PDB file of C-alpha atoms in Angstrom:
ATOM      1  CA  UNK A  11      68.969  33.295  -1.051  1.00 85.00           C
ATOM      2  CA  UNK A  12      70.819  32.183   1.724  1.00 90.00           C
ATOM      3  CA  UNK A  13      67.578  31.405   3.724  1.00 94.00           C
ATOM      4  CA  UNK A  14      66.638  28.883   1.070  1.00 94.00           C
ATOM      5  CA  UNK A  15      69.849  27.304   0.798  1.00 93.00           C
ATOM      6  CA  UNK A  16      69.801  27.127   4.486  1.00 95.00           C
ATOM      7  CA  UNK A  17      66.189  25.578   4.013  1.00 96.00           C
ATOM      8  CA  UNK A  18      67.367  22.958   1.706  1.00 93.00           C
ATOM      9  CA  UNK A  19      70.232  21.781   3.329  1.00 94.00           C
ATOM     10  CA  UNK A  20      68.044  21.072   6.768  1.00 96.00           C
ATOM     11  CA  UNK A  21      65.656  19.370   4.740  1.00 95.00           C
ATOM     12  CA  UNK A  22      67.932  16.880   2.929  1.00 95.00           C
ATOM     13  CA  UNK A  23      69.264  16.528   6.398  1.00 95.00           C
ATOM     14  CA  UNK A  24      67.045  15.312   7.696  1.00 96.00           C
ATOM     15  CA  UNK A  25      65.502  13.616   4.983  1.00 96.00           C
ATOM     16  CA  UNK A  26      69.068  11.840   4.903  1.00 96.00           C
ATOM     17  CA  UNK A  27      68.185  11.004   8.666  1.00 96.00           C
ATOM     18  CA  UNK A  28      64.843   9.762   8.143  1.00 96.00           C
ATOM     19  CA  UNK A  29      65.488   7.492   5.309  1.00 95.00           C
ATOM     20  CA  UNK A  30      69.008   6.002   6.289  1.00 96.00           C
ATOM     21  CA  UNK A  31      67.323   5.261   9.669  1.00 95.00           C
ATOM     22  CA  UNK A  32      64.607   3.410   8.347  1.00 95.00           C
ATOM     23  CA  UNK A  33      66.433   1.418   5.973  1.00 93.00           C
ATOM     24  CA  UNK A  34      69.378   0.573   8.106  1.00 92.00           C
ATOM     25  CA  UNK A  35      68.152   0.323  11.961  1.00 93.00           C
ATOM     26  CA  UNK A  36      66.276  -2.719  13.081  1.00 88.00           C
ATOM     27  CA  UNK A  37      62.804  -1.278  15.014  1.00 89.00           C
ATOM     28  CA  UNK A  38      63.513  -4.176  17.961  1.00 87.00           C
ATOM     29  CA  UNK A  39      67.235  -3.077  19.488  1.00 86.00           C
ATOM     30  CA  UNK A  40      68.537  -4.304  22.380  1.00 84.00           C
ATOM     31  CA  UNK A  41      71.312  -1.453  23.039  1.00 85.00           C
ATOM     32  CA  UNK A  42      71.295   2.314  22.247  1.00 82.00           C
ATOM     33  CA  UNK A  43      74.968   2.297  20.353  1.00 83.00           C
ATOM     34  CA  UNK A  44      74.992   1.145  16.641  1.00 86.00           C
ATOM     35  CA  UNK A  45      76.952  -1.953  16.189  1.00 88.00           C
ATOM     36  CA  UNK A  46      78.879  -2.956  13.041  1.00 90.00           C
ATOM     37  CA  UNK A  47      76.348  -3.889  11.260  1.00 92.00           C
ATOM     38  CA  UNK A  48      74.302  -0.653  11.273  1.00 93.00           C
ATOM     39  CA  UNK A  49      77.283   1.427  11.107  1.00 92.00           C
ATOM     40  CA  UNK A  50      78.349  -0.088   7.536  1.00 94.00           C
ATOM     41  CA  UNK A  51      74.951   0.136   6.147  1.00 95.00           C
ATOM     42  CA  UNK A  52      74.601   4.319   7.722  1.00 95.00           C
ATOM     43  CA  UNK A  53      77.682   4.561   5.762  1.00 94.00           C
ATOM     44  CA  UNK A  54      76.909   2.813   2.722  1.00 96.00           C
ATOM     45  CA  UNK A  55      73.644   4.525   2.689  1.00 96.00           C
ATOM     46  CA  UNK A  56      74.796   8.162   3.072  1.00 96.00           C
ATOM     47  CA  UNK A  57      77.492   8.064   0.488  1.00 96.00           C
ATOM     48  CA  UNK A  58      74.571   6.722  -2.145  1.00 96.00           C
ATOM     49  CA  UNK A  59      72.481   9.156  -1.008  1.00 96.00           C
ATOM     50  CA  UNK A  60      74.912  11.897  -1.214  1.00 95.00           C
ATOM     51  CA  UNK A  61      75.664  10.863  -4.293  1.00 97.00           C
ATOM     52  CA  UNK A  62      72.516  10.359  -6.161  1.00 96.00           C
ATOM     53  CA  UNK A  63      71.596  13.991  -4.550  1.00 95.00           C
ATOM     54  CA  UNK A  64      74.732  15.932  -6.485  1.00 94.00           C
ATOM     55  CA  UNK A  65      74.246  13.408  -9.422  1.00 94.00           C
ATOM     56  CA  UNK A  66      70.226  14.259 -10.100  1.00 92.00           C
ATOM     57  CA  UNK A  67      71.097  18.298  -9.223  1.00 91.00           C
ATOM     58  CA  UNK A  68      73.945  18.534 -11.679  1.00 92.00           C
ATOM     59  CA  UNK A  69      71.407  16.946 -13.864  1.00 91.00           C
ATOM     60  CA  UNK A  70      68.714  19.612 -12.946  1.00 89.00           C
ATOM     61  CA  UNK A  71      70.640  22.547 -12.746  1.00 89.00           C
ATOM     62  CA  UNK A  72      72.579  21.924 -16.188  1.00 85.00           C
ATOM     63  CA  UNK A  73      69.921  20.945 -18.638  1.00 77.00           C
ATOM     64  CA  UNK A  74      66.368  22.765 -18.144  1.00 67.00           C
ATOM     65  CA  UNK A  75      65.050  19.484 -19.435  1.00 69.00           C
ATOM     66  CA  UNK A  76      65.832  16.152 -17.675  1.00 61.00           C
ATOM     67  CA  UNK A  77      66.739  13.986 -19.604  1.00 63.00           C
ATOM     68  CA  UNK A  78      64.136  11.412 -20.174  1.00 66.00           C
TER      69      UNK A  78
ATOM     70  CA  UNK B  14      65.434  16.695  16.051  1.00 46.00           C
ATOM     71  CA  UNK B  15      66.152  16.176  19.631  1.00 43.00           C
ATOM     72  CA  UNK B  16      63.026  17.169  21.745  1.00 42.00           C
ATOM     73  CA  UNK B  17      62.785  17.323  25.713  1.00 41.00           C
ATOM     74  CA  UNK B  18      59.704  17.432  27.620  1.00 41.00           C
ATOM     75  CA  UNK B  19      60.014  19.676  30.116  1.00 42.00           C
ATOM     76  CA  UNK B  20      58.002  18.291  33.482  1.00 41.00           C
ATOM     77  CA  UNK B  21      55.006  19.927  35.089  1.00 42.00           C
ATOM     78  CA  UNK B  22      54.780  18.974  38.340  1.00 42.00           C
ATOM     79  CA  UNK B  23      51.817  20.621  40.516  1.00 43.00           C
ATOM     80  CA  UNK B  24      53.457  21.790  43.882  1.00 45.00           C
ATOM     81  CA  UNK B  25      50.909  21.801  46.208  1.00 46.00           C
ATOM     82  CA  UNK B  26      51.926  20.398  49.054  1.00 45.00           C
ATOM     83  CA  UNK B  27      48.915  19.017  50.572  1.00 47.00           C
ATOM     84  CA  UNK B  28      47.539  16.803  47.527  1.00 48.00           C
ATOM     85  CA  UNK B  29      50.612  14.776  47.102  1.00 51.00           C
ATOM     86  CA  UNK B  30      51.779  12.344  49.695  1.00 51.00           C
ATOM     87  CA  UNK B  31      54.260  10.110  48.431  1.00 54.00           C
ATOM     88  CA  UNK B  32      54.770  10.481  44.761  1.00 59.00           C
ATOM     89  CA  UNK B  33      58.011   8.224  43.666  1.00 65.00           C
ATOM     90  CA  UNK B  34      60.644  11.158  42.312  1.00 71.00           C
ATOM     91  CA  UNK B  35      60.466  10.786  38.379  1.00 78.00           C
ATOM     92  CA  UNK B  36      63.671   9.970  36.575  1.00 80.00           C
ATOM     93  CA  UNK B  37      64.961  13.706  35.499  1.00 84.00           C
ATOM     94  CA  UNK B  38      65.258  13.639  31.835  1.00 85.00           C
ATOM     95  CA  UNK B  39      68.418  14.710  30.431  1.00 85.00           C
ATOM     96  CA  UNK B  40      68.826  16.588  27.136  1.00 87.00           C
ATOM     97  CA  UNK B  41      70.941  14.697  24.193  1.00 84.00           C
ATOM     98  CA  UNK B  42      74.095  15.609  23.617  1.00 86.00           C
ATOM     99  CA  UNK B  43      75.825  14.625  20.288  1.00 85.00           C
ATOM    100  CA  UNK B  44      79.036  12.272  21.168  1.00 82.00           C
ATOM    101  CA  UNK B  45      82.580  14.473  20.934  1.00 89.00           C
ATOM    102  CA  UNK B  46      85.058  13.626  18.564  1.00 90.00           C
ATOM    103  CA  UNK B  47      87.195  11.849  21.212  1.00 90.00           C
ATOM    104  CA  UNK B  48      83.868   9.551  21.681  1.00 86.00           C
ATOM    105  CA  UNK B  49      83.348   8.910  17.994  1.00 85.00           C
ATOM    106  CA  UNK B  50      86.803   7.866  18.150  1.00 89.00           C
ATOM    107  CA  UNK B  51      86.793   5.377  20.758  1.00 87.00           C
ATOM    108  CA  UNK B  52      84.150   3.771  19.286  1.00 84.00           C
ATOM    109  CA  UNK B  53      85.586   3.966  15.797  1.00 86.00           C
ATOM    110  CA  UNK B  54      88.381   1.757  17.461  1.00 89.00           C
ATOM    111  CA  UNK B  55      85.926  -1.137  18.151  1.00 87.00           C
ATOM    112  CA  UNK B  56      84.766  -0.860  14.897  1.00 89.00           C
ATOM    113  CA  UNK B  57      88.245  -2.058  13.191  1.00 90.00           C
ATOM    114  CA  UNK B  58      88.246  -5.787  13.097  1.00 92.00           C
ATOM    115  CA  UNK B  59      91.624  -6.366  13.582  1.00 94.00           C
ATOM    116  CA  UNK B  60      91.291  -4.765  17.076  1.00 94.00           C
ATOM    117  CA  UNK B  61      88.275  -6.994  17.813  1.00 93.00           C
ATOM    118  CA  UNK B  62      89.342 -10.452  16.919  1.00 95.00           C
ATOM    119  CA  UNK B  63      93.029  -9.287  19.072  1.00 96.00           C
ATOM    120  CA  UNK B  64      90.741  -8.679  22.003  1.00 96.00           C
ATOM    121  CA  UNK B  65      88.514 -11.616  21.444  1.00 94.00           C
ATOM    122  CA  UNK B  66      91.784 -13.331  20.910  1.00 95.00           C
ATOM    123  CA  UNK B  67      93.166 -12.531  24.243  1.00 96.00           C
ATOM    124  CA  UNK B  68      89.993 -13.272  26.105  1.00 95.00           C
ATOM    125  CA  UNK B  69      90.557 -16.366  24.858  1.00 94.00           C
ATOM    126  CA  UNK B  70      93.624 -17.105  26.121  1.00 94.00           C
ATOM    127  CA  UNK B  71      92.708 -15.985  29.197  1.00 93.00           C
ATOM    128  CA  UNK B  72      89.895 -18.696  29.292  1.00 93.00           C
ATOM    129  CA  UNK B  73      91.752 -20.933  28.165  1.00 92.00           C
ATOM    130  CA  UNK B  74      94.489 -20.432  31.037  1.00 91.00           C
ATOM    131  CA  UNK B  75      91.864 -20.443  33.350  1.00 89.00           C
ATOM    132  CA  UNK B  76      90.159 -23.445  32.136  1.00 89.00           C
ATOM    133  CA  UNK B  77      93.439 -25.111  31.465  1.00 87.00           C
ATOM    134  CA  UNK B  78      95.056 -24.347  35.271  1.00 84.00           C
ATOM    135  CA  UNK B  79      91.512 -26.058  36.858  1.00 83.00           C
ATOM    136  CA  UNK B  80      91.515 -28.804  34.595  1.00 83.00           C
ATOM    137  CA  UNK B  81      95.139 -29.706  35.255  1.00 78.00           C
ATOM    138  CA  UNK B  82      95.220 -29.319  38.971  1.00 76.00           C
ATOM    139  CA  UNK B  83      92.280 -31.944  38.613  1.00 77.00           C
ATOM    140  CA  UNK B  84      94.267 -34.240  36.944  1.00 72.00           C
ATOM    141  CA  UNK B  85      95.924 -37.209  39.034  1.00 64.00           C
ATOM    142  CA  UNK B  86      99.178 -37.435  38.533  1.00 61.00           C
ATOM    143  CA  UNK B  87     100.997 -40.857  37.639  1.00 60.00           C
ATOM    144  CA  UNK B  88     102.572 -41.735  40.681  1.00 59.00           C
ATOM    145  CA  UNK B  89     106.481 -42.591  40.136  1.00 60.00           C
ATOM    146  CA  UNK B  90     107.766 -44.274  42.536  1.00 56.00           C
ATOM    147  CA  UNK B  91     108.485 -42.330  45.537  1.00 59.00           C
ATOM    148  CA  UNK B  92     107.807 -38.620  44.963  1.00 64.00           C
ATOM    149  CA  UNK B  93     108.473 -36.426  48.035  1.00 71.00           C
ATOM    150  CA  UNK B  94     105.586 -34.141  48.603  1.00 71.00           C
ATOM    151  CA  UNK B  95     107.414 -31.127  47.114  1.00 76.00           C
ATOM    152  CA  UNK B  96     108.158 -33.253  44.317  1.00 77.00           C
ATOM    153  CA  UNK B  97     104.660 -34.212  43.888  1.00 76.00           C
ATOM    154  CA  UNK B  98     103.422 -30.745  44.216  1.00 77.00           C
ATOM    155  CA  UNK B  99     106.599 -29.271  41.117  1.00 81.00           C
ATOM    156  CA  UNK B 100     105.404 -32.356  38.981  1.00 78.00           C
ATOM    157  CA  UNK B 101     101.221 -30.824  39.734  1.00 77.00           C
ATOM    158  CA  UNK B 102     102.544 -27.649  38.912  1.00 81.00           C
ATOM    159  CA  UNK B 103     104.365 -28.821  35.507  1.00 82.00           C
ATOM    160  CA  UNK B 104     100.919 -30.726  34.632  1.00 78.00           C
ATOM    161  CA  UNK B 105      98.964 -27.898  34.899  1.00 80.00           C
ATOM    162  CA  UNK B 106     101.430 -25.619  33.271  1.00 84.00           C
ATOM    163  CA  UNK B 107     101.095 -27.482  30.264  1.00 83.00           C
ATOM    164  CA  UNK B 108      97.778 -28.153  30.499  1.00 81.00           C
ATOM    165  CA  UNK B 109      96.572 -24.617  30.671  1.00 86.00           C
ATOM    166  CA  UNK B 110      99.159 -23.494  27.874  1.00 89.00           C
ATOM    167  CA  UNK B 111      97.794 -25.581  25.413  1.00 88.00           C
ATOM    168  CA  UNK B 112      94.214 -24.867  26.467  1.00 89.00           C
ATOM    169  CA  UNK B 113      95.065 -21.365  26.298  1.00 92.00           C
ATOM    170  CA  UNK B 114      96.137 -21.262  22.662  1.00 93.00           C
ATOM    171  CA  UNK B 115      93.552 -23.530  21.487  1.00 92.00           C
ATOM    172  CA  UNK B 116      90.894 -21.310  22.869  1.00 94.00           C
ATOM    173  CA  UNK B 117      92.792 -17.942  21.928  1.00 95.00           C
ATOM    174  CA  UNK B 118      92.622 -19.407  18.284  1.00 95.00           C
ATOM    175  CA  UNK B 119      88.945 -20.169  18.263  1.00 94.00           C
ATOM    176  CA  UNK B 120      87.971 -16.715  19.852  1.00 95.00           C
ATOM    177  CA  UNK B 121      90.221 -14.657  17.379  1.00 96.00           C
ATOM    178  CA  UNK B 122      89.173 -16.678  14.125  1.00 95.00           C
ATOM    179  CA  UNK B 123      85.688 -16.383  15.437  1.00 95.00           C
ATOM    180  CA  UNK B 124      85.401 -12.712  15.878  1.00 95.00           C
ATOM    181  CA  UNK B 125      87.456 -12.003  12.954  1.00 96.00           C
ATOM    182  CA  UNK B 126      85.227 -13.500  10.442  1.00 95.00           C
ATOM    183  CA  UNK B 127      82.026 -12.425  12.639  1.00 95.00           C
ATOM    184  CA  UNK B 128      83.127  -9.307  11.962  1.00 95.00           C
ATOM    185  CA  UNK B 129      84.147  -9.582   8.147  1.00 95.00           C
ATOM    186  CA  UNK B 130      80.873 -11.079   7.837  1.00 95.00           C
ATOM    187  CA  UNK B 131      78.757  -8.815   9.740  1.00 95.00           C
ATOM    188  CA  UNK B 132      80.970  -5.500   8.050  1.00 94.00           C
ATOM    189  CA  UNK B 133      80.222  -7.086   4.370  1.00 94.00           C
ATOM    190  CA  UNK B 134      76.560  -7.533   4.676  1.00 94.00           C
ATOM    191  CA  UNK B 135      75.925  -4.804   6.677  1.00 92.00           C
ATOM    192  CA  UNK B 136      73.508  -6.116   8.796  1.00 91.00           C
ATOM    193  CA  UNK B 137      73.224  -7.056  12.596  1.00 91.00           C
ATOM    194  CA  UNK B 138      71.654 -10.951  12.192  1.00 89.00           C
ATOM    195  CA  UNK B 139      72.375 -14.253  13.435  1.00 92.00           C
ATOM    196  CA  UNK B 140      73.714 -15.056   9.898  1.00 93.00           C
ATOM    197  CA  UNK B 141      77.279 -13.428  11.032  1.00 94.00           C
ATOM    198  CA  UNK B 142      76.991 -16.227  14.425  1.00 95.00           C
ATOM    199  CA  UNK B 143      75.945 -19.394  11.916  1.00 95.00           C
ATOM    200  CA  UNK B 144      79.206 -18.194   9.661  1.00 95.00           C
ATOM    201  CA  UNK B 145      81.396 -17.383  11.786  1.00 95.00           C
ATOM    202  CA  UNK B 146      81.204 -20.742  13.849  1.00 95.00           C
ATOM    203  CA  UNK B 147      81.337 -22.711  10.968  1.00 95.00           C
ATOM    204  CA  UNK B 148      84.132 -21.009   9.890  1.00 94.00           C
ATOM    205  CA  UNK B 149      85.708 -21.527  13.485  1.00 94.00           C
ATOM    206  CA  UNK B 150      84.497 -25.012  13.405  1.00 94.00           C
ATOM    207  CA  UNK B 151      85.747 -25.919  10.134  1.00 94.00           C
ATOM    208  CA  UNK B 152      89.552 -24.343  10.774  1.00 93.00           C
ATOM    209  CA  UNK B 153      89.635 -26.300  13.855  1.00 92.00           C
ATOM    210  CA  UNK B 154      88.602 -29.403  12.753  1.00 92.00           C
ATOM    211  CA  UNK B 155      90.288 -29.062   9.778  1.00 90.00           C
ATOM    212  CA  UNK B 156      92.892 -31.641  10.306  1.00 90.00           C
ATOM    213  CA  UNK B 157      90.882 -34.950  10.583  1.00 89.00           C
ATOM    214  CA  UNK B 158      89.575 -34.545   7.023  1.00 91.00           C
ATOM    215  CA  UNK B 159      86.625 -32.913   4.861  1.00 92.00           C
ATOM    216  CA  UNK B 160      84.212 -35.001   6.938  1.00 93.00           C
ATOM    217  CA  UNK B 161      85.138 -33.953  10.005  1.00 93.00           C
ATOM    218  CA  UNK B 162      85.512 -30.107   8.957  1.00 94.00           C
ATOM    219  CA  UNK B 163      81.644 -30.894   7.903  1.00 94.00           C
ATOM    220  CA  UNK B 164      81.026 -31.547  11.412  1.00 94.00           C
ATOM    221  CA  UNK B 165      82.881 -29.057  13.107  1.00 93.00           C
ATOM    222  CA  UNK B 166      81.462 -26.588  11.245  1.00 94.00           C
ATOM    223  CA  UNK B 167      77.832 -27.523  12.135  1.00 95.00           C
ATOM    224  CA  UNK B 168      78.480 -28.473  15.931  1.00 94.00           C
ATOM    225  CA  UNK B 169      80.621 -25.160  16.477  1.00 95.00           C
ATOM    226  CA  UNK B 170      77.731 -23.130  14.434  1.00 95.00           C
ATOM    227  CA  UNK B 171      74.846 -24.834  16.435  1.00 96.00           C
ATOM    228  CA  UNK B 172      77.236 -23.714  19.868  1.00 94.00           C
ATOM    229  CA  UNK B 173      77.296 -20.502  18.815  1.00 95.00           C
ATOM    230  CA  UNK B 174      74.219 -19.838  18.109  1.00 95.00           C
ATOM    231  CA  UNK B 175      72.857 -21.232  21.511  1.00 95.00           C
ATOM    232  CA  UNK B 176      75.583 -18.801  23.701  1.00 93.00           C
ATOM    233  CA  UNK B 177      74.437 -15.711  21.626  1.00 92.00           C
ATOM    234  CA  UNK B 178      70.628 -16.605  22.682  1.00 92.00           C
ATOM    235  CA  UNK B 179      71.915 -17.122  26.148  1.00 93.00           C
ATOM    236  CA  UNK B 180      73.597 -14.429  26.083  1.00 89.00           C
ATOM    237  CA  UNK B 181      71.323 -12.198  24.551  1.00 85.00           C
ATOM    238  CA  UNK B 182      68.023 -13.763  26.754  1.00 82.00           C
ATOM    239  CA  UNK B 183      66.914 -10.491  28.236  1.00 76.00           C
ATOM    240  CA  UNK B 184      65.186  -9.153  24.935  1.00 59.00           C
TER     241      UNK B 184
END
């Protein structure tokens, strides 16, 4: 039980990671530290994600159908 | 996901005769709170057009003193040399004042809305330069007219651009 919470939370982690990353940092950087740019886009992206996540598994969990 | 490679060298004394000493690799460690913080504090753009502001100034003094001191004064009539030198000294007083507020202006207007720009679109382009320096431009032009804003706006926004590929030559 716990192990597969523990599971899931890695995994969206670093899903999370993986996608915000690729959507937000530019492959050609000039300097290891994000600059403004990035860091309003990581934290745009994260709260949507974050969001969407607990929206679609209230969904799931509530209904055994989704609704389609 | 951090991952270190841990280094394998062969020790046998003979083979090797003058291998250069690899950089040691260090592992990653995630920044502290007091780290996030300090660079949390660069992030506000109040505190970055402020500093920009003051660089500014500080350019503008400069640029302002060794301007002035350049400047020939207007001979009066008979000026002692002390009096020549106080009457220098005045010139280039209020020479570098005004420089220095003209150019602490520009620099905090610039970063300010470089940094509303960049924060809004969320995105690290030269976009944020072109608007910002026409905004700069504009502002300081504004005085002689629409027409003239026009061209501040371009000629500060063509500037700009040019330092920040100067500036950022070394890809």
């Amino acid at each position: 039980m716990a192990e597969t919470e523990m599971e899931y939370r890695v995994e969206l982690f670093n899903r999370l990671a993986q996608t915000c990353f690729n959507k937000c940092v530019d492959k050609r950087y000039k300097e290891s530290e994000l600059n403004m740019g990035e860091n309003s886009c990581i934290d745009r992206c994260v709260s949507k994600y974050w969001q969407v996540n607990s929206m679609i598994g209230q969904l799931l969990s509530a209904g055994g159908r989704p609704p389609m | 996901m951090a991952s270190s490679n841990p280094e394998t060298e062969s020790n046998n004394g003979s083979s090797i005769a003058k291998e250069p000493e690899k950089p040691q690799i260090e592992a990653f460690r995630m920044p502290t709170m007091e780290e996030m913080r300090a660079q949390e504090v660069w992030n506000n753009c109040a505190v970055r057009s402020v500093a920009s502001g003051v660089m500014g100034g500080g350019l503008g003094l400069m640029m302002g003193m060794f301007l002035g001191a350049l400047d020939n004064p207007i001979m009066q009539e008979e000026m002692t040399g002390r009096q020549q030198f106080m009457y220098t000294m005045r010139q280039m007083g209020q020479r570098s004042w005004s420089s220095a507020k003209a150019f602490a202006v520009m620099g905090l207007i610039f970063s300010a809305a470089e940094c509303v720009v960049e924060k809004a679109r969320a995105k690290h382009d030269t976009t944020n330069t072109v608007v910002a320096g026409c905004v700069t431009g504009g502002t300081m032009s504004a005085k002689g007219g629409p027409k003239a804003a026009c061209a501040g706006c371009a000629g500060f926004a063509a500037f700009s651009v040019l330092i920040e590929k100067f500036l950022d030559r070394h890809t």
